[in-house]
CSV table of C-alpha atoms and ligand atoms in Angstrom, one decimal:
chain,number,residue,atom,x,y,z
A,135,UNK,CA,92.1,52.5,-65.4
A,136,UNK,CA,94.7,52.7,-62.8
A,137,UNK,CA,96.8,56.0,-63.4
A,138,UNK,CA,100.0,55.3,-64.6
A,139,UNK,CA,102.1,57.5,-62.9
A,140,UNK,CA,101.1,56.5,-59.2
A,141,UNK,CA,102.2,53.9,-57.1
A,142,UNK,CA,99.7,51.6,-55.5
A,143,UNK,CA,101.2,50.3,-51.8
A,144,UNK,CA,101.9,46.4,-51.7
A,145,UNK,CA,98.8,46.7,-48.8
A,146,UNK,CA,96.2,48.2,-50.8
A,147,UNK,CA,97.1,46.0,-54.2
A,148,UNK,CA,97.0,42.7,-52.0
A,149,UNK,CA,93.5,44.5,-50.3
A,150,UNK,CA,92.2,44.4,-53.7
A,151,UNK,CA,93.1,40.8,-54.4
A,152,UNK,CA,92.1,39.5,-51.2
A,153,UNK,CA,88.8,41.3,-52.2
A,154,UNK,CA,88.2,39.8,-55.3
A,155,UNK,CA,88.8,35.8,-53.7
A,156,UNK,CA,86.4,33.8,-51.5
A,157,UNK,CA,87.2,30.4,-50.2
A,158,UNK,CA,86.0,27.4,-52.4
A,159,UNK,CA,82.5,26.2,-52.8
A,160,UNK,CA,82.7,23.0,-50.2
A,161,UNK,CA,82.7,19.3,-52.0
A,162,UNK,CA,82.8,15.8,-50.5
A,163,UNK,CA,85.7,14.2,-50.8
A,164,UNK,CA,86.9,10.2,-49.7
A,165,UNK,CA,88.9,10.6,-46.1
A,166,UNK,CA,92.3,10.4,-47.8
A,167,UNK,CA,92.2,12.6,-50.2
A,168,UNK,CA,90.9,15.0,-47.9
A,169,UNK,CA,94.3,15.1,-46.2
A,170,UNK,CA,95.7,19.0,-45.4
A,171,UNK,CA,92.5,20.3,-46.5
A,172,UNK,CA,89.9,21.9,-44.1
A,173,UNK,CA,86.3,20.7,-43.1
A,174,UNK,CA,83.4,22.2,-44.4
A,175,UNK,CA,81.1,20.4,-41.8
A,176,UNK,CA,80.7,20.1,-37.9
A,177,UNK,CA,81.2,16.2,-37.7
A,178,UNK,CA,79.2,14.9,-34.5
A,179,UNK,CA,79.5,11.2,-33.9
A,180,UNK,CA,76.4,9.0,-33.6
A,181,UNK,CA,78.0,6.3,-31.1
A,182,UNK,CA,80.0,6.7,-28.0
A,183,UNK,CA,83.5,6.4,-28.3
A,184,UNK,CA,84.5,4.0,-27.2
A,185,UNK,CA,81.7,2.5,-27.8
A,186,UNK,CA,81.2,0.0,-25.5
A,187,UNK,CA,82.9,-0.7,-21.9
A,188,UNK,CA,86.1,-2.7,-22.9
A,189,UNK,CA,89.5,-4.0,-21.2
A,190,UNK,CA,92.4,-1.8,-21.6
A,191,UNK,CA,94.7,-4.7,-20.6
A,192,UNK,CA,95.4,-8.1,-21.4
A,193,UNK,CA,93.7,-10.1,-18.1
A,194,UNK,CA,91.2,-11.4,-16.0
A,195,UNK,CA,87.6,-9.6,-15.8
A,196,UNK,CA,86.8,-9.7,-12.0
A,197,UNK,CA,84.4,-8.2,-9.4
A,198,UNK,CA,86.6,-5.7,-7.4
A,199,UNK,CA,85.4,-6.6,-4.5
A,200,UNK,CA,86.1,-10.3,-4.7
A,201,UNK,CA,89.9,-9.5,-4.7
A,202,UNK,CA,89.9,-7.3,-1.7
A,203,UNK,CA,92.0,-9.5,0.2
A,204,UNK,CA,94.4,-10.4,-2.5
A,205,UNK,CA,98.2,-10.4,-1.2
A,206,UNK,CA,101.3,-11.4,-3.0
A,207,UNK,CA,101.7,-13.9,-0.2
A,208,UNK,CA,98.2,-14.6,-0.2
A,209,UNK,CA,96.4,-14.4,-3.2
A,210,UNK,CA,92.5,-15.1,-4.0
A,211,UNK,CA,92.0,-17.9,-6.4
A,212,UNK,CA,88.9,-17.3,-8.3
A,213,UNK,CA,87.6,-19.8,-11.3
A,214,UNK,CA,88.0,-19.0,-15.0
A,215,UNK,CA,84.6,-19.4,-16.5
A,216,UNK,CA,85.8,-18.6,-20.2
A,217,UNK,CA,87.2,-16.1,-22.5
A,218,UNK,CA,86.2,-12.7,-24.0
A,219,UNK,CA,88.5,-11.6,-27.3
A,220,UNK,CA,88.1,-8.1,-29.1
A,221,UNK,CA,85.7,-8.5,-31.3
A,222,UNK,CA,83.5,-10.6,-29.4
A,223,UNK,CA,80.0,-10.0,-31.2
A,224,UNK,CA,77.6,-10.5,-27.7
A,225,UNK,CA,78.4,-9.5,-24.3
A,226,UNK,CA,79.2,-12.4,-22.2
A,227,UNK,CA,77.8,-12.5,-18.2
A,228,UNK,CA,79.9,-13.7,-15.0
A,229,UNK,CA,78.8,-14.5,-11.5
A,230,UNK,CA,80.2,-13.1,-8.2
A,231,UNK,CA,83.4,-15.1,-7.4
A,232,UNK,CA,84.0,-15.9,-10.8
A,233,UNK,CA,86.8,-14.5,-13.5
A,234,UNK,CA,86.9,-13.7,-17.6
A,235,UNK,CA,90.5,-14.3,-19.1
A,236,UNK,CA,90.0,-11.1,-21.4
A,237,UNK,CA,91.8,-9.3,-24.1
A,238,UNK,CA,92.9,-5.7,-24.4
A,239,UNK,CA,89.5,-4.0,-26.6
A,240,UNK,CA,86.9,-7.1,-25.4
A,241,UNK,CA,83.7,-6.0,-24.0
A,242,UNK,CA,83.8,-6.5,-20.5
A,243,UNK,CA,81.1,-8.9,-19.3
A,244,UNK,CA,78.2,-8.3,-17.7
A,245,UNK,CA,78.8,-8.6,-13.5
A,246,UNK,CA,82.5,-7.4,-14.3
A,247,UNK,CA,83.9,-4.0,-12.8
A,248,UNK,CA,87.5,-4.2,-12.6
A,249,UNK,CA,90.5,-5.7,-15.1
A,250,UNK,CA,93.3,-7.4,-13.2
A,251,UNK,CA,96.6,-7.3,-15.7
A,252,UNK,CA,98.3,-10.2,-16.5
A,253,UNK,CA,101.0,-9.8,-14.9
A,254,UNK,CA,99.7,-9.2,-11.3
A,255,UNK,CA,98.6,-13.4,-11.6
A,256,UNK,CA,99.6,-16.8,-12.4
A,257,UNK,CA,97.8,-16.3,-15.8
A,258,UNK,CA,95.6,-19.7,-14.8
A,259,UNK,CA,93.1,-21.1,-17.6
A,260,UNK,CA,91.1,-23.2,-15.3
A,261,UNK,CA,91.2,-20.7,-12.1
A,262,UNK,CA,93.8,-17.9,-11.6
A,263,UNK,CA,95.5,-17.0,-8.4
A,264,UNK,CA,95.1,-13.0,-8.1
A,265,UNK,CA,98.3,-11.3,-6.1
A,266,UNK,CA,96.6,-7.6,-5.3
A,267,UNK,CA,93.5,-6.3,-4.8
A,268,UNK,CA,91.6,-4.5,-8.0
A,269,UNK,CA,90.0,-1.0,-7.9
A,270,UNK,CA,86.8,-1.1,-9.5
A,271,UNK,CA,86.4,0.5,-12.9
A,272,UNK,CA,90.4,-0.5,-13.3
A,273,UNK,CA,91.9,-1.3,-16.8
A,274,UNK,CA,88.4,-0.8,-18.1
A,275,UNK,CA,87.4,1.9,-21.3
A,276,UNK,CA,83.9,3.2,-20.0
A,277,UNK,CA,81.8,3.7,-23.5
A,278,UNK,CA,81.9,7.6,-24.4
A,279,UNK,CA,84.9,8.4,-21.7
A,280,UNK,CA,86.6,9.7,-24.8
A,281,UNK,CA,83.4,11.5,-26.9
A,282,UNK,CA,79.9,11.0,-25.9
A,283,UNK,CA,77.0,9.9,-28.5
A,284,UNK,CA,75.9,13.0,-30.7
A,285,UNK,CA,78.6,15.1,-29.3
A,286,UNK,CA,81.0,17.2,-32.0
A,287,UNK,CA,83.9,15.4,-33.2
A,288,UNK,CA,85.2,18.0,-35.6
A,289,UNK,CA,84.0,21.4,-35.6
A,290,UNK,CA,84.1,22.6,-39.4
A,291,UNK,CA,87.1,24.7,-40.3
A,292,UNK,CA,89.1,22.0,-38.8
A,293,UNK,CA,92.5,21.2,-40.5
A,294,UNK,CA,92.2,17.8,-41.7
A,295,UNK,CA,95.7,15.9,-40.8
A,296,UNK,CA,96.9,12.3,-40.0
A,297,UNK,CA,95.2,12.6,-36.3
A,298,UNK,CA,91.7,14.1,-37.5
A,299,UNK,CA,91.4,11.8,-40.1
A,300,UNK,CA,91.6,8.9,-37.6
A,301,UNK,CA,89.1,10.5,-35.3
A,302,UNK,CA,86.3,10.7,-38.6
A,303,UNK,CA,87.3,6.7,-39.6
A,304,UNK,CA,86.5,6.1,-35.7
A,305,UNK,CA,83.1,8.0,-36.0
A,306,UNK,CA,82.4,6.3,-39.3
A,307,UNK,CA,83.3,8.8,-41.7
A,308,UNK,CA,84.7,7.5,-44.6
A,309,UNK,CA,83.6,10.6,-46.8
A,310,UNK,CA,83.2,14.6,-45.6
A,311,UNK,CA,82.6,17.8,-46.7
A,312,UNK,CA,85.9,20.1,-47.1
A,313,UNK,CA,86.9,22.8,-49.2
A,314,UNK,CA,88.7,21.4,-52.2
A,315,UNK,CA,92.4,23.0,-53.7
A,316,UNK,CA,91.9,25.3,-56.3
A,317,UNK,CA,92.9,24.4,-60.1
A,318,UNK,CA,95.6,27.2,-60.8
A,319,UNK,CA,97.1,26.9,-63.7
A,320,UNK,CA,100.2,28.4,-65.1
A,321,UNK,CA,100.7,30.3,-68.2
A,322,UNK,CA,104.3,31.7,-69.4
A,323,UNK,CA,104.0,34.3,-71.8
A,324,UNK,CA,107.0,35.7,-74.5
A,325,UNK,CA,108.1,34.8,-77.7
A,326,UNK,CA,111.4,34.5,-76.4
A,327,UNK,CA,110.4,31.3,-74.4
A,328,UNK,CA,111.4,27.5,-75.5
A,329,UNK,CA,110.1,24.2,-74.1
A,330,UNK,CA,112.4,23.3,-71.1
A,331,UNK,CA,114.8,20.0,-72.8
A,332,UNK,CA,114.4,22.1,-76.5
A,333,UNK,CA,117.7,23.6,-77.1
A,334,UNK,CA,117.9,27.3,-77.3
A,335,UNK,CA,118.9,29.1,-80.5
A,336,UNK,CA,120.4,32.9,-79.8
A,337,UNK,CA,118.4,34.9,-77.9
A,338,UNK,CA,116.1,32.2,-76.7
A,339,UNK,CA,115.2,31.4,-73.1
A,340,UNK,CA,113.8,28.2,-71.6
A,341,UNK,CA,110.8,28.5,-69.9
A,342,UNK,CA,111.1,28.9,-66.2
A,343,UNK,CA,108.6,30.5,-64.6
A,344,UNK,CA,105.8,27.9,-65.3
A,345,UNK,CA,108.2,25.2,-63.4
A,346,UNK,CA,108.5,27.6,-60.2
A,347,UNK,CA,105.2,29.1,-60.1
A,348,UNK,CA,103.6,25.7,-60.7
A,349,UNK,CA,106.0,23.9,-57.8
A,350,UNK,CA,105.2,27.3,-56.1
A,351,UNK,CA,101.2,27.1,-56.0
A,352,UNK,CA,101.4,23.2,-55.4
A,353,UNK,CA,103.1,23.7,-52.3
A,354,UNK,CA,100.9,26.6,-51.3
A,355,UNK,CA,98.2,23.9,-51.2
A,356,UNK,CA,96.8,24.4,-54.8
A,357,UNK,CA,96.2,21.6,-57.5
A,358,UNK,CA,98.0,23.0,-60.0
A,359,UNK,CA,99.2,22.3,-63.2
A,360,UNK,CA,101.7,24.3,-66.2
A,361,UNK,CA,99.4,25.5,-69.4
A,362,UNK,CA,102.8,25.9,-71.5
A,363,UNK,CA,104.0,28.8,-73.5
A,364,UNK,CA,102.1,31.3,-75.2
A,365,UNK,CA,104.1,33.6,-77.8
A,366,UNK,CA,103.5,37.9,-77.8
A,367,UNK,CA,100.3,37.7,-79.6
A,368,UNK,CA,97.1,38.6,-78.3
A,369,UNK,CA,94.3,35.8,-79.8
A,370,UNK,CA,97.2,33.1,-78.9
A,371,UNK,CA,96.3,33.9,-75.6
A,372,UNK,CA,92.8,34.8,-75.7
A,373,UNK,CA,92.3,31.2,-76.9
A,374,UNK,CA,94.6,29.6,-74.9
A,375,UNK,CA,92.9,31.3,-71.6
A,376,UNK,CA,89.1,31.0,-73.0
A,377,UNK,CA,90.1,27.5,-73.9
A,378,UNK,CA,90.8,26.5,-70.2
A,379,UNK,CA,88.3,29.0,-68.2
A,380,UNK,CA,86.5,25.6,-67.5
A,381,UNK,CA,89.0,24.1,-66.0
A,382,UNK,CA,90.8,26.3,-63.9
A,383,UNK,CA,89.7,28.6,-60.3
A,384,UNK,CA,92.8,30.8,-60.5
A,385,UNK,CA,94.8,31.5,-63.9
A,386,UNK,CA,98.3,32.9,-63.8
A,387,UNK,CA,100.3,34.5,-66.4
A,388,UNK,CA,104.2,35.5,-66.3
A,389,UNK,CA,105.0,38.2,-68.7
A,390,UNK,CA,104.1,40.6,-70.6
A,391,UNK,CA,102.9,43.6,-68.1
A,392,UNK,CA,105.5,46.0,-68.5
A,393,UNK,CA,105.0,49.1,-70.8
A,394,UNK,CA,107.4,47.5,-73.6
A,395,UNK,CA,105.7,47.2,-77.2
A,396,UNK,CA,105.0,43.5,-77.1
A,397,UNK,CA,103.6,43.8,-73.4
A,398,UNK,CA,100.5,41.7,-75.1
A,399,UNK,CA,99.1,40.1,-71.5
A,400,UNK,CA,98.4,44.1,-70.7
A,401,UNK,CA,97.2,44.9,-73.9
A,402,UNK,CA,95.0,42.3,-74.1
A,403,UNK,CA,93.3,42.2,-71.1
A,404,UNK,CA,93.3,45.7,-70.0
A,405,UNK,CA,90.8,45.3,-73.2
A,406,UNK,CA,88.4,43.1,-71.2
A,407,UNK,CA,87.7,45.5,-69.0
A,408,UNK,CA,88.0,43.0,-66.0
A,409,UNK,CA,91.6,43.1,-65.4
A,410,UNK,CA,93.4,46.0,-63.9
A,411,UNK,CA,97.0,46.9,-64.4
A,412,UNK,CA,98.7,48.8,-61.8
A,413,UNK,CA,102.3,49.4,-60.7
A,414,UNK,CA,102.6,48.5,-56.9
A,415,UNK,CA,105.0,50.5,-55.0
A,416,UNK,CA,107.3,47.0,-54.5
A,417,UNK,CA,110.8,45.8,-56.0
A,418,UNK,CA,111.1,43.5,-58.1
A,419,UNK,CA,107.2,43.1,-58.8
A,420,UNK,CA,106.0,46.5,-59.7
A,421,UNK,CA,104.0,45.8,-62.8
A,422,UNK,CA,100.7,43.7,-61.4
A,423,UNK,CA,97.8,42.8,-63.2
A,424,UNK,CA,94.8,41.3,-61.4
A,425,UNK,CA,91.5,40.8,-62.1
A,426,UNK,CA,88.3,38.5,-63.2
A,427,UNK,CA,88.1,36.3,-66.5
A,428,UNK,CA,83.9,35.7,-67.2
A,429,UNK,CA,83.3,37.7,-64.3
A,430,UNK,CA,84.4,34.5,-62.2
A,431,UNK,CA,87.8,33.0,-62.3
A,432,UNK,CA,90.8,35.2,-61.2
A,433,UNK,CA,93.4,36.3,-62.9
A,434,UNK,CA,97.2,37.0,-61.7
A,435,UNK,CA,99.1,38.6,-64.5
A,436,UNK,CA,102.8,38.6,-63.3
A,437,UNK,CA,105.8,40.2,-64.7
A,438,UNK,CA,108.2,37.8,-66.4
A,439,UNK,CA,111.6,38.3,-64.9
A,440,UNK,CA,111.8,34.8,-62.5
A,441,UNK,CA,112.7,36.6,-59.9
A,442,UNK,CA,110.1,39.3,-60.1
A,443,UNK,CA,107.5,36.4,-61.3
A,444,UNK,CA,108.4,34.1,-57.7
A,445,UNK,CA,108.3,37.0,-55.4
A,446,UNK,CA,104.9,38.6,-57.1
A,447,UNK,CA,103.6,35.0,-56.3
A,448,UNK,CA,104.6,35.3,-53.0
A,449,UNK,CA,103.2,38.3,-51.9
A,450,UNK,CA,99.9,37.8,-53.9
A,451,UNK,CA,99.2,34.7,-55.0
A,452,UNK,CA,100.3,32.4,-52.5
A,453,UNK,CA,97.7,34.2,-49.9
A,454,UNK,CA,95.0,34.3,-52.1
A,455,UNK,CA,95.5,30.2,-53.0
A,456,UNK,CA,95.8,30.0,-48.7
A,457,UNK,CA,92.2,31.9,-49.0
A,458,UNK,CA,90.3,29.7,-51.5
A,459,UNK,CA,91.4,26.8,-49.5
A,460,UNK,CA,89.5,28.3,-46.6
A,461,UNK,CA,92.4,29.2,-44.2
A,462,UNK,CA,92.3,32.1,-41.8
A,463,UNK,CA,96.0,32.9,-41.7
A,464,UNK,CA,97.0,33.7,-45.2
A,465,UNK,CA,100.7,35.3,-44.3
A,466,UNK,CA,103.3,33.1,-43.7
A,467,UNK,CA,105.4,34.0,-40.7
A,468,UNK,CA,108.1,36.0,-40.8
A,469,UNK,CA,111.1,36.2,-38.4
A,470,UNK,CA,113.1,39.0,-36.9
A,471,UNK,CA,117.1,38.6,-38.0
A,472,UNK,CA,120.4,40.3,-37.4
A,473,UNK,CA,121.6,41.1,-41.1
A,474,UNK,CA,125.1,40.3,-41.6
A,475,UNK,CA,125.4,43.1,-44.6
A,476,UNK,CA,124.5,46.1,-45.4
A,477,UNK,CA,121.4,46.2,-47.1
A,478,UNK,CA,120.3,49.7,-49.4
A,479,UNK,CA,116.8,50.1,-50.9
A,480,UNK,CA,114.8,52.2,-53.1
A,481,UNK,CA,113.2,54.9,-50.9
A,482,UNK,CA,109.1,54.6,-51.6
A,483,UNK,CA,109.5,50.8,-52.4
A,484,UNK,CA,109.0,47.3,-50.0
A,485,UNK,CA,111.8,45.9,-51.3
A,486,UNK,CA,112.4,42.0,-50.9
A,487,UNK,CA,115.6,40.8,-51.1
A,488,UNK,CA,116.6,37.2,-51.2
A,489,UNK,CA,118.5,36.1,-48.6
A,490,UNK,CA,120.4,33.2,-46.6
A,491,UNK,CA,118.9,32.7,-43.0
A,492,UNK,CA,121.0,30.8,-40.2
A,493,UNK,CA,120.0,30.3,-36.9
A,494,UNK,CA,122.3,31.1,-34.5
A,495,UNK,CA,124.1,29.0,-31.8
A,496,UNK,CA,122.6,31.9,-29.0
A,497,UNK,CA,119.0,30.9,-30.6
A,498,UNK,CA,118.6,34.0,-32.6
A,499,UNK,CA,118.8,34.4,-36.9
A,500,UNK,CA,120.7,36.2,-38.6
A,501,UNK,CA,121.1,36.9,-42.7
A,502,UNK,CA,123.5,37.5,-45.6
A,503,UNK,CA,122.6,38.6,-49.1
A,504,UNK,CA,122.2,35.7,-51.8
A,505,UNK,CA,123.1,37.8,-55.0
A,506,UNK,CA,122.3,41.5,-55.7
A,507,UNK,CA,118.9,42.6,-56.0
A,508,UNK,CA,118.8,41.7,-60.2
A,509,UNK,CA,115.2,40.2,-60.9
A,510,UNK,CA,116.9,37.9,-63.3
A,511,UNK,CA,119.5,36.1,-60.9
A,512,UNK,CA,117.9,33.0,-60.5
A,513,UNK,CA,121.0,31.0,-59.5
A,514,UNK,CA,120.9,33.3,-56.8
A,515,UNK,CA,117.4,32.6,-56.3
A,516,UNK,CA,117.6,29.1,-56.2
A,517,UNK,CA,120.7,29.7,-53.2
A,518,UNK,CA,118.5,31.6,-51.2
A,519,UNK,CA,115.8,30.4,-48.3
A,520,UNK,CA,114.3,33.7,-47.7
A,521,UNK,CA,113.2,37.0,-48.6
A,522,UNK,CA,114.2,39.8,-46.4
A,523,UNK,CA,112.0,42.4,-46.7
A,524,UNK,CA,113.0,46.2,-46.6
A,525,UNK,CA,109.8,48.2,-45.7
A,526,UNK,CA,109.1,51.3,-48.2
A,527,UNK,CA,110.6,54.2,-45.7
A,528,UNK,CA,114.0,52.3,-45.2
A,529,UNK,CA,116.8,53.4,-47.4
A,530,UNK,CA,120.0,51.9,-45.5
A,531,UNK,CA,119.8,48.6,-43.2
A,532,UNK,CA,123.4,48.4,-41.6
A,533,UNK,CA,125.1,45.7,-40.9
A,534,UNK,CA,123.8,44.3,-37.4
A,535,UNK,CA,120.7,45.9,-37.8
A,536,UNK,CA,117.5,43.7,-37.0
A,537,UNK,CA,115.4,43.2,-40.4
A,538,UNK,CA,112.0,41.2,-41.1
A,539,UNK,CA,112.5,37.9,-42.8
A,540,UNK,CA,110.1,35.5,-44.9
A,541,UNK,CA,111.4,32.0,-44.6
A,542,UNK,CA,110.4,30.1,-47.3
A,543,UNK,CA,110.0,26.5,-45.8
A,544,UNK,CA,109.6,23.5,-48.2
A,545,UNK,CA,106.2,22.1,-47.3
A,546,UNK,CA,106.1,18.3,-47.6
A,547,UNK,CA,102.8,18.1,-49.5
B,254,AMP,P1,108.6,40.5,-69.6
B,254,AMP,O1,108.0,40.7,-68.2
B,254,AMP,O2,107.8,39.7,-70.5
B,254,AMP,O3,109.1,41.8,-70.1
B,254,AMP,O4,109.9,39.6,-69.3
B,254,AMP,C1,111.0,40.1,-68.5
B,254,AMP,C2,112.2,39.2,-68.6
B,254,AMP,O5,111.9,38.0,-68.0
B,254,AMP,C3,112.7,38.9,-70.0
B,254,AMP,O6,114.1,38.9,-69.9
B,254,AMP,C4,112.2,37.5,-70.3
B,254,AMP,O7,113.0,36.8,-71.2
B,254,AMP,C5,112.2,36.9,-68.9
B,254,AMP,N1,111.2,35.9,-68.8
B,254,AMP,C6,109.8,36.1,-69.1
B,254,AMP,N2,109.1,35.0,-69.0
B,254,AMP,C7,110.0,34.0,-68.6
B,254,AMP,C8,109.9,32.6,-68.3
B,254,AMP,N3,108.7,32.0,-68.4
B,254,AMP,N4,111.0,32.0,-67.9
B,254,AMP,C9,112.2,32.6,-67.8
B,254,AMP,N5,112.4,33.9,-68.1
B,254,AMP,C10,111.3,34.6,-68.5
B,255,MG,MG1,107.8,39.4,-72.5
């Protein structure tokens, strides 16, 4: 049992989390649905790629040195003996003095070294008058010029995007091993809560948090989905979270951490033993609960004010999702910027503020305030796209003063 009076540092408490999270147990998965995900395999390729010699142009296969004295003045006829398409099942053969019409991708025939383009000839289908001389080895693919048979394609830990997955379909790939996205699943706890679209009655509040953090964990790269509301009672949500162990890797709860008489996610689960309660030396966020449900799937217990609830996710969450997923860099990057206010904070606490970043016409950012620091003000929330953050032995930021900033970019996933 953590004790209650001291403060754990944002560093240590996301140490501890960090701790308690390895990346997912590989699976394979079909190419496409393997997309933003990363390998769990070194992919050689069996074949040459290319794998055979093939034109890079539409034009005539040729011997090189039959075109040597090939002037636009002057050219060399040479006969056309027949044609070679892409996709051309055998490779065809051609004599000295004698010319392919061929088509960008088609083998190259046997006795060929050279491609002359269409346009440097009278395109002839009987013979073809040549106007320059061809280099050998010109307009032609040589097999395994771009990855040679049983070299590595894809080393594992390899971010899987649109260009990667082409290079597995090219090597034959249609399935491969990668670390899947976690199953996180949102919880909002507090008998104050209604259904989102249910009317509220006095002192009633719709359900927020499950809509943000769910979007929020989705866009950290998780598969997640909401679990719904869960009243202040403690086998409500013993049930509800032993009902969906199975089908969850991370569980999140909004709610219900604080040291208020219904605080039933605390009291509950500080019962199991598993999951700690601390207060982290952060603003909003200070009430954190994070441990292990059946000694295997995490737990995030988050305190229920949106603001509080977002942020939390943020600095905890988000990293750990960006760790089961198998990534190195867990932190998203942060910016230096010029804030346009001044800021105060809580000396002792990292205090994250929301903010408003613009970019500056001289290249540089700079910030303004979006709303006060209230871990309710979620129209302010919703204005902001960033969260400045005011390290623990800063009490004043003044106006023009440089300050670190979180941008938090919409990913297109
Ligand atoms: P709690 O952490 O349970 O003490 O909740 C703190 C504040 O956040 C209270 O004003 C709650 O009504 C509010 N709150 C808690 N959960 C949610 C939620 N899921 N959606 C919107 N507001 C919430
Ligand atoms: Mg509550």
């Amino acid at each position: 049992m953590a004790d209650e009076d001291a403060l754990r540092s944002v560093d240590e408490q996301l140490d501890v989390v960090l701790g308690g999270i390895g990346a997912m147990d590989p699976i394979e998965l079909p190419l496409l649905d393997a997309q933003g995900l990363l390998l769990a395999e070194d992919v050689a390729s069996e074949l040459p790629l290319p794998a055979f010699d093939n034109s890079a142009m539409d034009g005539y296969a040729v011997r090189a040195v039959d075109t040597r004295s090939a002037r636009p003045d002057a050219p060399v006829t040479l006969p056309v003996v027949g044609d070679v398409a892409a996709g051309a099942r055998s490779r065809s053969g051609m004599g000295p003095g004698l010319a392919m019409r061929i088509m960008t991708g088609a083998p190259m025939p046997a006795g060929a070294d050279a491609v002359v383009p269409l346009e440097d000839t009278d395109r002839g289908l009987a013979r073809v008058a040549i106007r320059r001389p061809a280099r050998s080895g010109e307009c032609v693919r040589r097999a395994g010029e771009d990855l040679r048979a049983g070299t590595l394609a894809l080393r594992s830990g390899a971010a899987l995007g649109p260009q990667q997955l082409g290079l597995l379909a090219s090597v034959g790939r249609d399935r491969v091993l990668v670390r899947p996205r976690p199953r996180v699943l949102v919880i909002s706890t507090g008998s104050e809560l209604v259904e989102v679209g249910q009317r509220p009655v006095f002192g009633q509040v719709p359900d927020a948090n499950s809509f943000m953090l769910t979007a929020a964990a989705k866009d950290a790269g998780a598969d997640a989905r909401r679990a719904g509301i869960v009243g202040d009672d403690h086998s409500e949500l013993l049930d509800l979270l032993e009902s969906q162990l199975l089908r969850a890797d991370v569980l999140v709860t909004t709610g219900g951490v604080s040291m208020g008489a219904f605080d039933v996610v605390k009291q509950a689960l500080s019962e199991l033993g598993t999951v700690e309660f601390v207060r982290v030396a952060m603003q909003p966020g200070k009430p954190q609960g994070f441990g292990h449900l059946s000694g295997k799937v995490p737990i995030f217990c988050l305190p229920g004010n949106p603001v509080s609830s977002l942020v939390s996710f943020e600095v905890f969450v988000r990293p750990a999702i960006r760790k089961l997923l198998g990534k190195r860099n867990l932190q998203r990057a942060r910016v230096r910027a010029v804030a346009l206010q001044p800021i105060d904070s809580i000396p002792g606490l990292r205090q994250y503020r929301r903010g408003v970043l613009h970019r500056e016409s001289s290249g540089g950012y700079s910030v303004s305030l979006a709303g006060g620091p209230g871990s309710h003000l979620v129209a302010s929330l919703a204005a902001s796209n960033c969260l400045i953050v005011i390290d623990e032995d800063v009490t004043e930021v003044p106006p023009g003063a440089p300050v670190t900033v979180i941008p938090l970019l919409l990913s297109n996933r």
